[in-house]
Tab-separated table of C-alpha atoms in Angstrom:
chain	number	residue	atom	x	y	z
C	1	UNK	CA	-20.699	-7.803	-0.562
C	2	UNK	CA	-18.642	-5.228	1.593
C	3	UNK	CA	-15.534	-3.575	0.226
C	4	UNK	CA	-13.142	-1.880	2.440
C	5	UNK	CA	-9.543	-0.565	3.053
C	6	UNK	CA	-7.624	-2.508	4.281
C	7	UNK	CA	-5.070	-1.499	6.607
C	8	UNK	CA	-1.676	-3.223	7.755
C	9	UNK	CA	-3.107	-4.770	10.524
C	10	UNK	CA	-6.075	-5.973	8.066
C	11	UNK	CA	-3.305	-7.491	5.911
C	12	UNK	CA	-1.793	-9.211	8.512
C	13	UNK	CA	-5.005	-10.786	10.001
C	14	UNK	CA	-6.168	-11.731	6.247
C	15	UNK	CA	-2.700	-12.840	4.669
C	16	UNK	CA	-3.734	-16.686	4.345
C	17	UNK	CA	-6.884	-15.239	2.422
C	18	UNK	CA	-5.289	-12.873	0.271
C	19	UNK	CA	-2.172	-15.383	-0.627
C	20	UNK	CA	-4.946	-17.541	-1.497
C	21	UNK	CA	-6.317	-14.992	-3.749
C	22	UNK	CA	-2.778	-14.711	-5.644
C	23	UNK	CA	-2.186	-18.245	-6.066
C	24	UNK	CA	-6.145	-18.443	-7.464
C	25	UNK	CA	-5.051	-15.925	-9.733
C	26	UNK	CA	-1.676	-17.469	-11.264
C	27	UNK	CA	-3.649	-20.786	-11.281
C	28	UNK	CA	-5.951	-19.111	-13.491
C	29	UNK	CA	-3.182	-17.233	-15.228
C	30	UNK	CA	-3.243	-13.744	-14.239
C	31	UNK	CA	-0.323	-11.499	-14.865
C	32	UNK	CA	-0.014	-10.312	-11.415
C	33	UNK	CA	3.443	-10.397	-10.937
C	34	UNK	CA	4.431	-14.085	-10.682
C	35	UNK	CA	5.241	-17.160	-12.405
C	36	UNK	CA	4.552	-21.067	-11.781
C	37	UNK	CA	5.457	-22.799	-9.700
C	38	UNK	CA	4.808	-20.601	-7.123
C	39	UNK	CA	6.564	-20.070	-4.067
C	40	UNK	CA	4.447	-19.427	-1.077
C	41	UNK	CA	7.052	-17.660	0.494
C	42	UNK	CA	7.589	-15.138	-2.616
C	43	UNK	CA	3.662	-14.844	-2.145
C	44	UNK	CA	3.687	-13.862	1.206
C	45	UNK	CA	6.523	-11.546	0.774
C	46	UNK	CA	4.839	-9.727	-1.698
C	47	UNK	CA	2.025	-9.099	0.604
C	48	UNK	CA	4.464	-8.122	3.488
C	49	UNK	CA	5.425	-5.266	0.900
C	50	UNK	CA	2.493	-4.403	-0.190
C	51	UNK	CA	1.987	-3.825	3.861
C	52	UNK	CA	4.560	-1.497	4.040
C	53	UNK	CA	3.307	0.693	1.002
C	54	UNK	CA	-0.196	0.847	2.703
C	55	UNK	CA	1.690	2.035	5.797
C	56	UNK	CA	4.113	4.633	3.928
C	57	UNK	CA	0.749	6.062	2.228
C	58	UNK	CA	1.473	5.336	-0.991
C	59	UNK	CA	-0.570	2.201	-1.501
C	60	UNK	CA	-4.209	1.602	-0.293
C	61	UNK	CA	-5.114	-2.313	-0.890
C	62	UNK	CA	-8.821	-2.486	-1.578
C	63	UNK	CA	-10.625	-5.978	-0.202
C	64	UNK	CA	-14.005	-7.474	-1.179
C	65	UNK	CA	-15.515	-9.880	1.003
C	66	UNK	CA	-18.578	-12.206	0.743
C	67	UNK	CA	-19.923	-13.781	4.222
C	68	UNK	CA	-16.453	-12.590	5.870
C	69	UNK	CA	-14.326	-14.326	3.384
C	70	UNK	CA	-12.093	-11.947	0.755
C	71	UNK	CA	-13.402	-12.358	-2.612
C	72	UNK	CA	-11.266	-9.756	-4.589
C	73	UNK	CA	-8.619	-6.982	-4.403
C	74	UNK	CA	-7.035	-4.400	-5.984
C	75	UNK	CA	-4.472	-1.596	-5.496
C	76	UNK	CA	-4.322	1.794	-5.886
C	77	UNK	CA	-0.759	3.559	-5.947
C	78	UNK	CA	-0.868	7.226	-4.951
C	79	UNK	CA	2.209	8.888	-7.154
C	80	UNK	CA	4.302	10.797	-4.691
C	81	UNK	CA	6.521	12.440	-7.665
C	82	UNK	CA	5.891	16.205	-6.856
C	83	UNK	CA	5.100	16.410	-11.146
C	84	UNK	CA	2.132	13.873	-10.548
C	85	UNK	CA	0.185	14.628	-7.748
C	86	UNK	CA	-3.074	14.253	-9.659
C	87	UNK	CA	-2.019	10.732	-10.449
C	88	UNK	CA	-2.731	7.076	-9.204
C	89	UNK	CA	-2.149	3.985	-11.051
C	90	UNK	CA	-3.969	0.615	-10.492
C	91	UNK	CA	-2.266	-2.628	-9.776
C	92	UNK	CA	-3.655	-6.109	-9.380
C	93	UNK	CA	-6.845	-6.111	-9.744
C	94	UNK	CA	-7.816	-10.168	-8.814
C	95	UNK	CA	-11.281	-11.739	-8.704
C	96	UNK	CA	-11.262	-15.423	-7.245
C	97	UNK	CA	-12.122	-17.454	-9.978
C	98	UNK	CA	-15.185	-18.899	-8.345
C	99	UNK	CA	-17.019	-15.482	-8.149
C	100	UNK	CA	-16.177	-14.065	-11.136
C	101	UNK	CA	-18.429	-12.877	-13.079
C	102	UNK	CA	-20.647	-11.284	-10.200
C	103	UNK	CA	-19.586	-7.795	-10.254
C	104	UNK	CA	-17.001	-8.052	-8.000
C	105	UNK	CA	-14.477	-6.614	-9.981
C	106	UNK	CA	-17.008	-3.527	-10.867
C	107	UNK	CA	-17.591	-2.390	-7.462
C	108	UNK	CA	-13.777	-2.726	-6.613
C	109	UNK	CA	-12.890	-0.366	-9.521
C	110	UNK	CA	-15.599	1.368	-8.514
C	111	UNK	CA	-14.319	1.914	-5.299
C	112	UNK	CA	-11.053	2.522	-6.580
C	113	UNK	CA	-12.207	5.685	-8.520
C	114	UNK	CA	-13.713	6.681	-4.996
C	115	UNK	CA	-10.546	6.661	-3.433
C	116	UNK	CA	-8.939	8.129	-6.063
C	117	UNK	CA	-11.402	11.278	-5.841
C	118	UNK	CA	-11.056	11.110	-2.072
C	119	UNK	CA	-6.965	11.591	-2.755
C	120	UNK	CA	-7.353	14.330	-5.035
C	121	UNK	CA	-6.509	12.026	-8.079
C	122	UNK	CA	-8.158	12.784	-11.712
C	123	UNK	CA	-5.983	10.742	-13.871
C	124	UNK	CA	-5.564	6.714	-13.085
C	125	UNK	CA	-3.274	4.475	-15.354
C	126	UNK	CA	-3.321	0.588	-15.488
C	127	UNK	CA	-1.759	-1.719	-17.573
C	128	UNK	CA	-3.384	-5.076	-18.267
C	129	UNK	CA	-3.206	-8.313	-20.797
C	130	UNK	CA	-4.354	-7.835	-24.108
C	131	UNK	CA	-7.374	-9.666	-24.536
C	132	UNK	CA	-8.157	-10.853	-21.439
C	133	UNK	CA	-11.053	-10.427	-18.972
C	134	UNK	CA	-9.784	-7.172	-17.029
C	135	UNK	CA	-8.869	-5.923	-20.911
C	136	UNK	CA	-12.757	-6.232	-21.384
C	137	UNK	CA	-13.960	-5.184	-17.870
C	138	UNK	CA	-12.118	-1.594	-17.753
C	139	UNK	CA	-13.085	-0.799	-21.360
C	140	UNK	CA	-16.587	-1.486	-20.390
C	141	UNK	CA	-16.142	0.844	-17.292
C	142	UNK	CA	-15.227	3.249	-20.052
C	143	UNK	CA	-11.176	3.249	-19.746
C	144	UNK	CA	-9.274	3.919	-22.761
C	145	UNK	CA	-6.338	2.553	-24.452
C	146	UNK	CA	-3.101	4.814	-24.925
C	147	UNK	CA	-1.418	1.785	-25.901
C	148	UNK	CA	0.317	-1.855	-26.022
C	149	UNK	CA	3.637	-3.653	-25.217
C	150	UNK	CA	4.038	-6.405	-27.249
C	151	UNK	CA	5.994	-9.171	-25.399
C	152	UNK	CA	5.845	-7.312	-22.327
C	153	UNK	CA	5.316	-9.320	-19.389
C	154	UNK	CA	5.914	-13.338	-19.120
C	155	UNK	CA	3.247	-15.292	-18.119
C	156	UNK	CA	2.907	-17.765	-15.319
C	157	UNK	CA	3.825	-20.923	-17.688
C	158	UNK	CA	6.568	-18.288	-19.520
C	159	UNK	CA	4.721	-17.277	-22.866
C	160	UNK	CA	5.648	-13.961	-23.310
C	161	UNK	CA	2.286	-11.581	-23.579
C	162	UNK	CA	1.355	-8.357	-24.772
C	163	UNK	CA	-0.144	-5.853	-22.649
C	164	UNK	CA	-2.441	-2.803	-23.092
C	165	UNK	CA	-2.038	0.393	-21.374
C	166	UNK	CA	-4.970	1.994	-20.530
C	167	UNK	CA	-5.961	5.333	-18.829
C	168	UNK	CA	-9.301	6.779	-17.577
C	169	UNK	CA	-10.003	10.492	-15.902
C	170	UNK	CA	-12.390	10.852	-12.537
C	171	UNK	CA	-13.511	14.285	-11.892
């Protein structure tokens, strides 16, 4: 498996792959930001964004591959409120459903805390579920819960869902 950065021009020569990890996800039913049905053009938008953020430096988009084909990602946003400089919060952390379960996810929130040390960052915040797979993953990578949303986000068939906020410290 190789992880890397990804830059914008990374993004751009991956987007089919990494629109096809989003749409995996909300298949699956992730809480990643969108809702079925999805629109392909919404997804690709969202990773034209997510593009500029990377190229503003506030955003680095963290890719796993297997045999040259993008098996995961995740996000880590670098705060740039001058009261939060030690700060970075995760965002979208997605596994493709067929490789789950591999360690993938592990070694891209490992590599998130890298980054995060690399950027002078000691506290990272997520928010995630309750009781779903990434719930269970980050606790097991020793992140704890500061607390939960009840009806907070809408899934992608428009249940409404609690979520857990969670926080962990790197040194």
């Amino acid at each position: 498996m190789k992880i890397e950065v990804f830059d914008r021009a990374d993004i751009s020569l991956h987007l089919k792959q990494l629109s096809g990890l989003l749409v995996d996800a909300v298949n699956q039913g992730a809480l990643v930001g969108h809702i079925l049905p999805l629109d392909m053009n919404a997804v690709e938008h969202y990773w034209h964004d997510v593009a500029i953020s990377v190229v503003a430096g506030e955003r680095l988009l963290i890719c796993a591959s297997v045999e040259n084909k993008l098996v995961g990602t995740v996000q880590l946003y670098l705060s740039p409120e001058p009261n939060a400089p030690h700060r970075g919060e995760v965002y979208k952390l997605i596994v493709n459903s067929t490789r789950r379960n591999q360690g993938i996810g592990e070694a891209l929130m490992h590599e998130v805390e890298r980054q995060a040390t690399k950027y002078k960052r000691s506290l990272l915040l997520l928010d995630t579920a309750q009781g779903g797979a990434g719930e269970r993953l980050y606790r097991r990578l020793g992140w704890q819960e500061v607390g939960t949303v009840p009806r907070h986000f809408v899934d992608p068939w428009g249940n409404m869902t609690a979520s857990v906020y969670m926080m962990r410290f790197i040194e």
